[in-house]
């Protein structure tokens, strides 16, 4: 177990898997960090123009992607203020460093993470296994390539 995972395990957190412990939630507790994408493959598997659907949501796209994060890989800092998403961890374990949580959040295979307004974060694979995430998001800007 890496030092950061060991530190997480040693806290004795009572939070459910993939959640910030209630006593660690605090807005703006983690500031934006300038980390670059490392060891990440982001593949769009499909997308739907929501303006052309009965929902008629102008300038929005429902997108489904697969992210593969190699050991040591980093998904850089990004915000979900204008891009709600659901993340499903299909394989591996990964740490999330959220702007509103005073400690890293460990996500394991089978976890689903909602990402909504007020969520800014970055992720890191500190493990020895490749992590696979499936991501469904609603994107406004087709040039927004945030992970």
Tab-separated table of N, CA and C in Angstrom:
chain	number	residue	atom	x	y	z
A	1	UNK	N	0.851	-1.177	0.000
A	1	UNK	CA	0.000	0.000	0.000
A	1	UNK	C	0.894	1.237	0.000
A	2	UNK	N	0.572	2.192	-0.846
A	2	UNK	CA	1.380	3.400	-0.910
A	2	UNK	C	1.152	4.249	0.323
A	3	UNK	N	2.045	5.224	0.541
A	3	UNK	CA	1.943	6.079	1.721
A	3	UNK	C	0.615	6.819	1.764
A	4	UNK	N	0.155	7.348	0.616
A	4	UNK	CA	-1.098	8.106	0.629
A	4	UNK	C	-2.293	7.197	0.896
A	5	UNK	N	-2.291	5.981	0.375
A	5	UNK	CA	-3.372	5.054	0.670
A	5	UNK	C	-3.298	4.591	2.112
A	6	UNK	N	-2.093	4.379	2.615
A	6	UNK	CA	-1.933	3.979	4.006
A	6	UNK	C	-2.445	5.074	4.925
A	7	UNK	N	-2.161	6.321	4.579
A	7	UNK	CA	-2.637	7.448	5.380
A	7	UNK	C	-4.147	7.514	5.383
A	8	UNK	N	-4.750	7.228	4.257
A	8	UNK	CA	-6.208	7.230	4.163
A	8	UNK	C	-6.777	6.131	5.045
A	9	UNK	N	-6.196	4.930	4.952
A	9	UNK	CA	-6.687	3.790	5.726
A	9	UNK	C	-6.514	4.019	7.225
A	10	UNK	N	-5.477	4.727	7.609
A	10	UNK	CA	-5.190	4.937	9.025
A	10	UNK	C	-6.133	5.936	9.683
A	11	UNK	N	-6.895	6.694	8.910
A	11	UNK	CA	-7.773	7.698	9.505
A	11	UNK	C	-8.970	7.083	10.203
A	12	UNK	N	-9.283	5.833	9.877
A	12	UNK	CA	-10.423	5.188	10.494
A	12	UNK	C	-11.736	5.851	10.105
A	13	UNK	N	-11.798	6.410	8.929
A	13	UNK	CA	-12.960	7.139	8.445
A	13	UNK	C	-14.204	6.266	8.471
A	14	UNK	N	-15.339	6.878	8.848
A	14	UNK	CA	-16.591	6.152	8.843
A	14	UNK	C	-17.406	6.441	7.586
A	15	UNK	N	-16.826	7.161	6.649
A	15	UNK	CA	-17.523	7.477	5.398
A	15	UNK	C	-17.721	6.207	4.587
A	16	UNK	N	-18.789	6.215	3.783
A	16	UNK	CA	-18.988	5.114	2.867
A	16	UNK	C	-17.917	5.193	1.792
A	17	UNK	N	-17.666	4.075	1.154
A	17	UNK	CA	-16.642	4.023	0.108
A	17	UNK	C	-16.891	5.111	-0.923
A	18	UNK	N	-15.840	5.800	-1.290
A	18	UNK	CA	-15.929	6.798	-2.337
A	18	UNK	C	-16.538	8.119	-1.920
A	19	UNK	N	-16.675	8.356	-0.620
A	19	UNK	CA	-17.250	9.611	-0.141
A	19	UNK	C	-16.299	10.308	0.814
A	20	UNK	N	-16.415	11.618	0.884
A	20	UNK	CA	-15.665	12.399	1.854
A	20	UNK	C	-16.322	12.224	3.226
A	21	UNK	N	-15.537	11.932	4.265
A	21	UNK	CA	-16.128	11.844	5.607
A	21	UNK	C	-16.787	13.169	5.981
A	22	UNK	N	-17.926	13.105	6.635
A	22	UNK	CA	-18.708	14.306	6.969
A	22	UNK	C	-17.877	15.344	7.719
A	23	UNK	N	-16.990	14.894	8.590
A	23	UNK	CA	-16.187	15.844	9.376
A	23	UNK	C	-15.017	16.440	8.584
A	24	UNK	N	-14.846	16.018	7.334
A	24	UNK	CA	-13.759	16.520	6.489
A	24	UNK	C	-14.269	17.410	5.351
A	25	UNK	N	-15.599	17.564	5.246
A	25	UNK	CA	-16.191	18.387	4.190
A	25	UNK	C	-16.076	19.854	4.581
A	26	UNK	N	-15.494	20.630	3.674
A	26	UNK	CA	-15.369	22.068	3.896
A	26	UNK	C	-15.122	22.727	2.544
A	27	UNK	N	-15.956	23.690	2.185
A	27	UNK	CA	-15.825	24.374	0.898
A	27	UNK	C	-14.457	25.062	0.802
A	28	UNK	N	-13.829	24.918	-0.343
A	28	UNK	CA	-12.567	25.604	-0.611
A	28	UNK	C	-11.380	25.134	0.204
A	29	UNK	N	-11.459	23.943	0.787
A	29	UNK	CA	-10.370	23.444	1.625
A	29	UNK	C	-9.124	23.080	0.802
A	30	UNK	N	-9.321	22.757	-0.461
A	30	UNK	CA	-8.201	22.398	-1.342
A	30	UNK	C	-8.200	23.362	-2.522
A	31	UNK	N	-7.092	24.053	-2.711
A	31	UNK	CA	-6.988	25.012	-3.810
A	31	UNK	C	-6.578	24.314	-5.101
A	32	UNK	N	-6.867	24.980	-6.201
A	32	UNK	CA	-6.510	24.473	-7.526
A	32	UNK	C	-5.013	24.206	-7.594
A	33	UNK	N	-4.655	23.075	-8.183
A	33	UNK	CA	-3.250	22.737	-8.400
A	33	UNK	C	-3.010	22.609	-9.895
A	34	UNK	N	-1.831	22.974	-10.317
A	34	UNK	CA	-1.493	22.919	-11.734
A	34	UNK	C	-0.747	21.627	-12.017
A	35	UNK	N	-1.510	20.542	-12.182
A	35	UNK	CA	-0.923	19.254	-12.548
A	35	UNK	C	-1.369	18.933	-13.967
A	36	UNK	N	-0.517	18.323	-14.710
A	36	UNK	CA	-0.805	17.959	-16.100
A	36	UNK	C	-1.282	16.514	-16.159
A	37	UNK	N	-2.007	16.187	-17.217
A	37	UNK	CA	-2.431	14.810	-17.432
A	37	UNK	C	-1.204	13.940	-17.653
A	38	UNK	N	-1.177	12.810	-16.952
A	38	UNK	CA	-0.076	11.861	-17.073
A	38	UNK	C	-0.679	10.460	-17.153
A	39	UNK	N	-0.303	9.686	-18.143
A	39	UNK	CA	-0.713	8.290	-18.223
A	39	UNK	C	-2.211	8.069	-18.343
A	40	UNK	N	-2.919	9.018	-18.981
A	40	UNK	CA	-4.373	8.915	-19.109
A	40	UNK	C	-4.766	8.826	-20.578
A	41	UNK	N	-5.616	7.861	-20.879
A	41	UNK	CA	-6.219	7.763	-22.201
A	41	UNK	C	-7.702	8.057	-22.030
A	42	UNK	N	-8.207	9.028	-22.790
A	42	UNK	CA	-9.599	9.464	-22.715
A	42	UNK	C	-10.247	9.185	-24.062
A	43	UNK	N	-11.160	8.214	-24.100
A	43	UNK	CA	-11.792	7.794	-25.346
A	43	UNK	C	-13.297	8.040	-25.282
A	44	UNK	N	-13.814	8.853	-26.197
A	44	UNK	CA	-15.261	9.057	-26.276
A	44	UNK	C	-15.869	7.856	-26.977
A	45	UNK	N	-16.802	7.190	-26.288
A	45	UNK	CA	-17.445	6.001	-26.826
A	45	UNK	C	-18.734	6.342	-27.569
A	46	UNK	N	-19.327	7.484	-27.219
A	46	UNK	CA	-20.550	7.907	-27.884
A	46	UNK	C	-20.995	9.253	-27.355
A	47	UNK	N	-21.820	9.941	-28.146
A	47	UNK	CA	-22.335	11.252	-27.740
A	47	UNK	C	-23.672	11.495	-28.439
A	48	UNK	N	-24.528	12.283	-27.760
A	48	UNK	CA	-25.843	12.630	-28.290
A	48	UNK	C	-26.021	14.135	-28.174
A	49	UNK	N	-26.430	14.777	-29.284
A	49	UNK	CA	-26.754	16.200	-29.270
A	49	UNK	C	-28.134	16.334	-28.619
A	50	UNK	N	-28.177	16.908	-27.412
A	50	UNK	CA	-29.421	16.959	-26.654
A	50	UNK	C	-30.440	17.953	-27.208
A	51	UNK	N	-30.005	18.861	-28.069
A	51	UNK	CA	-30.957	19.785	-28.701
A	51	UNK	C	-31.834	19.053	-29.711
A	52	UNK	N	-31.330	17.956	-30.256
A	52	UNK	CA	-32.062	17.191	-31.264
A	52	UNK	C	-32.940	16.102	-30.655
A	53	UNK	N	-33.008	16.075	-29.328
A	53	UNK	CA	-33.812	15.093	-28.613
A	53	UNK	C	-35.038	15.771	-28.014
A	54	UNK	N	-36.043	15.002	-27.577
A	54	UNK	CA	-37.235	15.609	-26.975
A	54	UNK	C	-36.925	16.549	-25.800
A	55	UNK	N	-35.831	16.328	-25.105
A	55	UNK	CA	-35.457	17.220	-24.005
A	55	UNK	C	-35.157	18.623	-24.524
A	56	UNK	N	-34.691	18.725	-25.780
A	56	UNK	CA	-34.396	19.988	-26.449
A	56	UNK	C	-33.532	20.917	-25.589
A	57	UNK	N	-32.414	20.390	-25.134
A	57	UNK	CA	-31.489	21.183	-24.335
A	57	UNK	C	-30.437	21.753	-25.280
A	58	UNK	N	-30.570	23.041	-25.550
A	58	UNK	CA	-29.711	23.718	-26.529
A	58	UNK	C	-28.254	23.724	-26.079
A	59	UNK	N	-27.372	23.485	-27.042
A	59	UNK	CA	-25.928	23.559	-26.834
A	59	UNK	C	-25.415	22.603	-25.766
A	60	UNK	N	-26.052	21.453	-25.622
A	60	UNK	CA	-25.584	20.447	-24.662
A	60	UNK	C	-25.456	19.099	-25.340
A	61	UNK	N	-24.456	18.358	-24.897
A	61	UNK	CA	-24.176	17.043	-25.442
A	61	UNK	C	-24.079	16.050	-24.285
A	62	UNK	N	-24.764	14.934	-24.410
A	62	UNK	CA	-24.603	13.835	-23.465
A	62	UNK	C	-23.504	12.953	-24.027
A	63	UNK	N	-22.456	12.788	-23.232
A	63	UNK	CA	-21.264	12.095	-23.724
A	63	UNK	C	-20.946	10.925	-22.804
A	64	UNK	N	-20.465	9.828	-23.376
A	64	UNK	CA	-20.053	8.655	-22.598
A	64	UNK	C	-18.623	8.313	-22.992
A	65	UNK	N	-17.746	8.219	-21.972
A	65	UNK	CA	-16.318	8.025	-22.238
A	65	UNK	C	-15.720	6.930	-21.375
A	66	UNK	N	-14.550	6.475	-21.799
A	66	UNK	CA	-13.740	5.535	-21.036
A	66	UNK	C	-12.397	6.204	-20.767
A	67	UNK	N	-12.035	6.298	-19.480
A	67	UNK	CA	-10.724	6.813	-19.097
A	67	UNK	C	-9.908	5.656	-18.552
A	68	UNK	N	-8.709	5.507	-19.066
A	68	UNK	CA	-7.771	4.498	-18.585
A	68	UNK	C	-6.603	5.245	-17.968
A	69	UNK	N	-6.325	4.976	-16.685
A	69	UNK	CA	-5.279	5.695	-15.958
A	69	UNK	C	-4.224	4.695	-15.506
A	70	UNK	N	-3.039	4.820	-16.059
A	70	UNK	CA	-1.931	3.926	-15.735
A	70	UNK	C	-1.455	4.175	-14.302
A	71	UNK	N	-0.746	3.211	-13.707
A	71	UNK	CA	-0.149	3.458	-12.391
A	71	UNK	C	0.686	4.740	-12.434
A	72	UNK	N	0.490	5.606	-11.438
A	72	UNK	CA	1.174	6.897	-11.403
A	72	UNK	C	0.467	7.965	-12.228
A	73	UNK	N	-0.615	7.589	-12.923
A	73	UNK	CA	-1.329	8.509	-13.803
A	73	UNK	C	-2.118	9.563	-13.046
A	74	UNK	N	-2.310	10.705	-13.720
A	74	UNK	CA	-3.008	11.842	-13.121
A	74	UNK	C	-4.071	12.367	-14.087
A	75	UNK	N	-5.274	12.561	-13.547
A	75	UNK	CA	-6.332	13.302	-14.246
A	75	UNK	C	-6.240	14.707	-13.671
A	76	UNK	N	-5.908	15.726	-14.489
A	76	UNK	CA	-5.637	17.062	-13.956
A	76	UNK	C	-6.861	17.759	-13.362
A	77	UNK	N	-6.576	18.806	-12.611
A	77	UNK	CA	-7.601	19.630	-11.963
A	77	UNK	C	-8.621	20.117	-12.982
A	78	UNK	N	-9.897	19.985	-12.631
A	78	UNK	CA	-10.978	20.488	-13.472
A	78	UNK	C	-12.217	20.718	-12.611
A	79	UNK	N	-13.164	21.477	-13.151
A	79	UNK	CA	-14.391	21.830	-12.448
A	79	UNK	C	-15.593	21.195	-13.132
A	80	UNK	N	-16.620	20.934	-12.336
A	80	UNK	CA	-17.881	20.423	-12.872
A	80	UNK	C	-19.009	21.426	-12.689
A	81	UNK	N	-18.670	22.691	-12.518
A	81	UNK	CA	-19.683	23.725	-12.331
A	81	UNK	C	-20.619	23.838	-13.532
A	82	UNK	N	-20.132	23.501	-14.724
A	82	UNK	CA	-20.962	23.588	-15.921
A	82	UNK	C	-20.986	22.264	-16.689
A	83	UNK	N	-20.585	21.178	-16.019
A	83	UNK	CA	-20.506	19.881	-16.708
A	83	UNK	C	-20.755	18.759	-15.702
A	84	UNK	N	-22.036	18.504	-15.358
A	84	UNK	CA	-22.306	17.408	-14.429
A	84	UNK	C	-21.897	16.075	-15.041
A	85	UNK	N	-21.486	15.155	-14.155
A	85	UNK	CA	-21.018	13.854	-14.633
A	85	UNK	C	-21.269	12.774	-13.588
A	86	UNK	N	-21.295	11.547	-14.054
A	86	UNK	CA	-21.272	10.373	-13.195
A	86	UNK	C	-20.064	9.545	-13.600
A	87	UNK	N	-19.267	9.161	-12.608
A	87	UNK	CA	-18.067	8.361	-12.848
A	87	UNK	C	-18.295	6.970	-12.247
A	88	UNK	N	-18.053	5.935	-13.028
A	88	UNK	CA	-18.120	4.562	-12.534
A	88	UNK	C	-16.718	3.977	-12.573
A	89	UNK	N	-16.245	3.506	-11.432
A	89	UNK	CA	-14.923	2.877	-11.355
A	89	UNK	C	-15.114	1.403	-11.701
A	90	UNK	N	-14.638	1.031	-12.884
A	90	UNK	CA	-14.800	-0.341	-13.346
A	90	UNK	C	-13.676	-1.241	-12.833
A	91	UNK	N	-12.472	-0.673	-12.722
A	91	UNK	CA	-11.309	-1.481	-12.336
A	91	UNK	C	-10.329	-0.628	-11.555
A	92	UNK	N	-9.758	-1.200	-10.500
A	92	UNK	CA	-8.691	-0.548	-9.762
A	92	UNK	C	-9.166	0.344	-8.632
A	93	UNK	N	-8.208	1.100	-8.084
A	93	UNK	CA	-8.458	2.062	-7.016
A	93	UNK	C	-7.767	3.364	-7.382
A	94	UNK	N	-8.423	4.491	-7.062
A	94	UNK	CA	-7.878	5.794	-7.426
A	94	UNK	C	-8.234	6.805	-6.344
A	95	UNK	N	-7.343	7.769	-6.141
A	95	UNK	CA	-7.561	8.828	-5.156
A	95	UNK	C	-8.061	10.087	-5.849
A	96	UNK	N	-9.069	10.708	-5.243
A	96	UNK	CA	-9.602	11.979	-5.714
A	96	UNK	C	-9.221	13.054	-4.703
A	97	UNK	N	-8.726	14.174	-5.209
A	97	UNK	CA	-8.378	15.326	-4.377
A	97	UNK	C	-9.386	16.426	-4.695
A	98	UNK	N	-10.461	16.500	-3.893
A	98	UNK	CA	-11.578	17.405	-4.149
A	98	UNK	C	-11.403	18.727	-3.411
A	99	UNK	N	-11.921	19.792	-4.020
A	99	UNK	CA	-11.823	21.130	-3.446
A	99	UNK	C	-12.593	21.261	-2.139
A	100	UNK	N	-13.525	20.362	-1.893
A	100	UNK	CA	-14.362	20.465	-0.703
A	100	UNK	C	-14.168	19.323	0.289
A	101	UNK	N	-13.009	18.660	0.237
A	101	UNK	CA	-12.714	17.574	1.169
A	101	UNK	C	-11.273	17.701	1.659
A	102	UNK	N	-11.093	17.688	2.969
A	102	UNK	CA	-9.777	17.906	3.573
A	102	UNK	C	-8.842	16.709	3.469
A	103	UNK	N	-9.322	15.587	2.962
A	103	UNK	CA	-8.452	14.428	2.763
A	103	UNK	C	-8.779	13.775	1.429
A	104	UNK	N	-7.843	13.014	0.875
A	104	UNK	CA	-8.121	12.323	-0.387
A	104	UNK	C	-9.284	11.340	-0.213
A	105	UNK	N	-10.043	11.168	-1.275
A	105	UNK	CA	-11.170	10.242	-1.277
A	105	UNK	C	-10.764	9.023	-2.100
A	106	UNK	N	-10.826	7.851	-1.498
A	106	UNK	CA	-10.466	6.625	-2.190
A	106	UNK	C	-11.679	6.052	-2.904
A	107	UNK	N	-11.537	5.839	-4.213
A	107	UNK	CA	-12.588	5.218	-5.017
A	107	UNK	C	-12.100	3.849	-5.450
A	108	UNK	N	-12.970	2.836	-5.288
A	108	UNK	CA	-12.638	1.462	-5.634
A	108	UNK	C	-13.578	0.949	-6.718
A	109	UNK	N	-13.190	-0.147	-7.351
A	109	UNK	CA	-14.026	-0.774	-8.375
A	109	UNK	C	-15.443	-0.950	-7.836
A	110	UNK	N	-16.425	-0.536	-8.642
A	110	UNK	CA	-17.822	-0.628	-8.269
A	110	UNK	C	-18.397	0.677	-7.746
A	111	UNK	N	-17.546	1.628	-7.369
A	111	UNK	CA	-18.016	2.922	-6.870
A	111	UNK	C	-18.545	3.783	-8.005
A	112	UNK	N	-19.549	4.606	-7.686
A	112	UNK	CA	-20.051	5.628	-8.602
A	112	UNK	C	-19.885	6.967	-7.903
A	113	UNK	N	-19.306	7.937	-8.612
A	113	UNK	CA	-19.044	9.263	-8.053
A	113	UNK	C	-19.828	10.300	-8.844
A	114	UNK	N	-20.821	10.963	-8.207
A	114	UNK	CA	-21.483	12.080	-8.890
A	114	UNK	C	-20.583	13.309	-8.845
A	115	UNK	N	-20.511	14.014	-9.944
A	115	UNK	CA	-19.720	15.241	-10.031
A	115	UNK	C	-20.662	16.339	-10.498
A	116	UNK	N	-20.904	17.315	-9.620
A	116	UNK	CA	-21.921	18.333	-9.869
A	116	UNK	C	-21.362	19.720	-9.580
A	117	UNK	N	-22.234	20.730	-9.734
A	117	UNK	CA	-21.871	22.102	-9.428
A	117	UNK	C	-21.200	22.152	-8.049
A	118	UNK	N	-20.091	22.864	-7.974
A	118	UNK	CA	-19.347	22.954	-6.719
A	118	UNK	C	-18.230	21.932	-6.594
A	119	UNK	N	-18.131	21.013	-7.559
A	119	UNK	CA	-17.071	20.004	-7.538
A	119	UNK	C	-15.922	20.440	-8.439
A	120	UNK	N	-14.764	20.637	-7.834
A	120	UNK	CA	-13.504	20.830	-8.559
A	120	UNK	C	-12.527	19.846	-7.945
A	121	UNK	N	-11.708	19.209	-8.779
A	121	UNK	CA	-10.838	18.161	-8.246
A	121	UNK	C	-9.810	17.694	-9.273
A	122	UNK	N	-8.903	16.816	-8.784
A	122	UNK	CA	-7.999	16.081	-9.641
A	122	UNK	C	-7.888	14.681	-9.062
A	123	UNK	N	-7.425	13.730	-9.870
A	123	UNK	CA	-7.368	12.318	-9.468
A	123	UNK	C	-5.955	11.782	-9.711
A	124	UNK	N	-5.563	10.796	-8.898
A	124	UNK	CA	-4.253	10.158	-9.086
A	124	UNK	C	-4.342	8.668	-8.793
A	125	UNK	N	-3.726	7.884	-9.683
A	125	UNK	CA	-3.629	6.442	-9.492
A	125	UNK	C	-2.306	6.152	-8.786
A	126	UNK	N	-2.364	5.963	-7.480
A	126	UNK	CA	-1.167	5.635	-6.690
A	126	UNK	C	-0.911	4.141	-6.628
A	127	UNK	N	-1.771	3.347	-7.229
A	127	UNK	CA	-1.647	1.895	-7.152
A	127	UNK	C	-0.749	1.310	-8.222
A	128	UNK	N	-0.731	-0.015	-8.280
A	128	UNK	CA	0.086	-0.738	-9.253
A	128	UNK	C	-0.751	-1.302	-10.395
A	129	UNK	N	-2.074	-1.102	-10.309
A	129	UNK	CA	-2.998	-1.612	-11.313
A	129	UNK	C	-3.567	-0.450	-12.129
A	130	UNK	N	-3.770	-0.683	-13.419
A	130	UNK	CA	-4.418	0.306	-14.270
A	130	UNK	C	-5.851	0.503	-13.788
A	131	UNK	N	-6.297	1.764	-13.750
A	131	UNK	CA	-7.662	2.106	-13.356
A	131	UNK	C	-8.476	2.377	-14.620
A	132	UNK	N	-9.693	1.857	-14.640
A	132	UNK	CA	-10.601	2.131	-15.746
A	132	UNK	C	-11.849	2.798	-15.180
A	133	UNK	N	-12.152	3.981	-15.720
A	133	UNK	CA	-13.338	4.732	-15.333
A	133	UNK	C	-14.250	4.861	-16.546
A	134	UNK	N	-15.553	4.746	-16.333
A	134	UNK	CA	-16.526	5.073	-17.357
A	134	UNK	C	-17.223	6.351	-16.912
A	135	UNK	N	-17.333	7.314	-17.817
A	135	UNK	CA	-17.812	8.649	-17.486
A	135	UNK	C	-18.968	9.034	-18.402
A	136	UNK	N	-20.077	9.407	-17.781
A	136	UNK	CA	-21.186	10.003	-18.511
A	136	UNK	C	-21.281	11.453	-18.081
A	137	UNK	N	-21.197	12.381	-19.024
A	137	UNK	CA	-21.286	13.796	-18.653
A	137	UNK	C	-22.128	14.565	-19.658
A	138	UNK	N	-22.553	15.758	-19.234
A	138	UNK	CA	-23.321	16.660	-20.082
A	138	UNK	C	-22.432	17.867	-20.341
A	139	UNK	N	-21.969	17.957	-21.563
A	139	UNK	CA	-20.976	18.976	-21.926
A	139	UNK	C	-21.634	20.063	-22.764
A	140	UNK	N	-21.278	21.315	-22.460
A	140	UNK	CA	-21.776	22.468	-23.229
A	140	UNK	C	-20.821	22.805	-24.369
A	141	UNK	N	-19.568	22.982	-24.042
A	141	UNK	CA	-18.573	23.421	-25.000
A	141	UNK	C	-17.930	22.207	-25.678
A	142	UNK	N	-18.156	22.020	-26.989
A	142	UNK	CA	-17.561	20.858	-27.662
A	142	UNK	C	-16.026	20.908	-27.697
A	143	UNK	N	-15.465	22.050	-27.363
A	143	UNK	CA	-14.004	22.183	-27.318
A	143	UNK	C	-13.477	21.959	-25.902
A	144	UNK	N	-14.380	21.694	-24.951
A	144	UNK	CA	-13.997	21.409	-23.566
A	144	UNK	C	-13.473	19.983	-23.520
A	145	UNK	N	-12.184	19.850	-23.359
A	145	UNK	CA	-11.577	18.520	-23.332
A	145	UNK	C	-11.146	18.136	-21.918
A	146	UNK	N	-11.758	18.790	-20.898
A	146	UNK	CA	-11.461	18.412	-19.527
A	146	UNK	C	-11.892	16.975	-19.284
A	147	UNK	N	-11.110	16.300	-18.499
A	147	UNK	CA	-11.427	14.916	-18.152
A	147	UNK	C	-12.385	14.942	-16.995
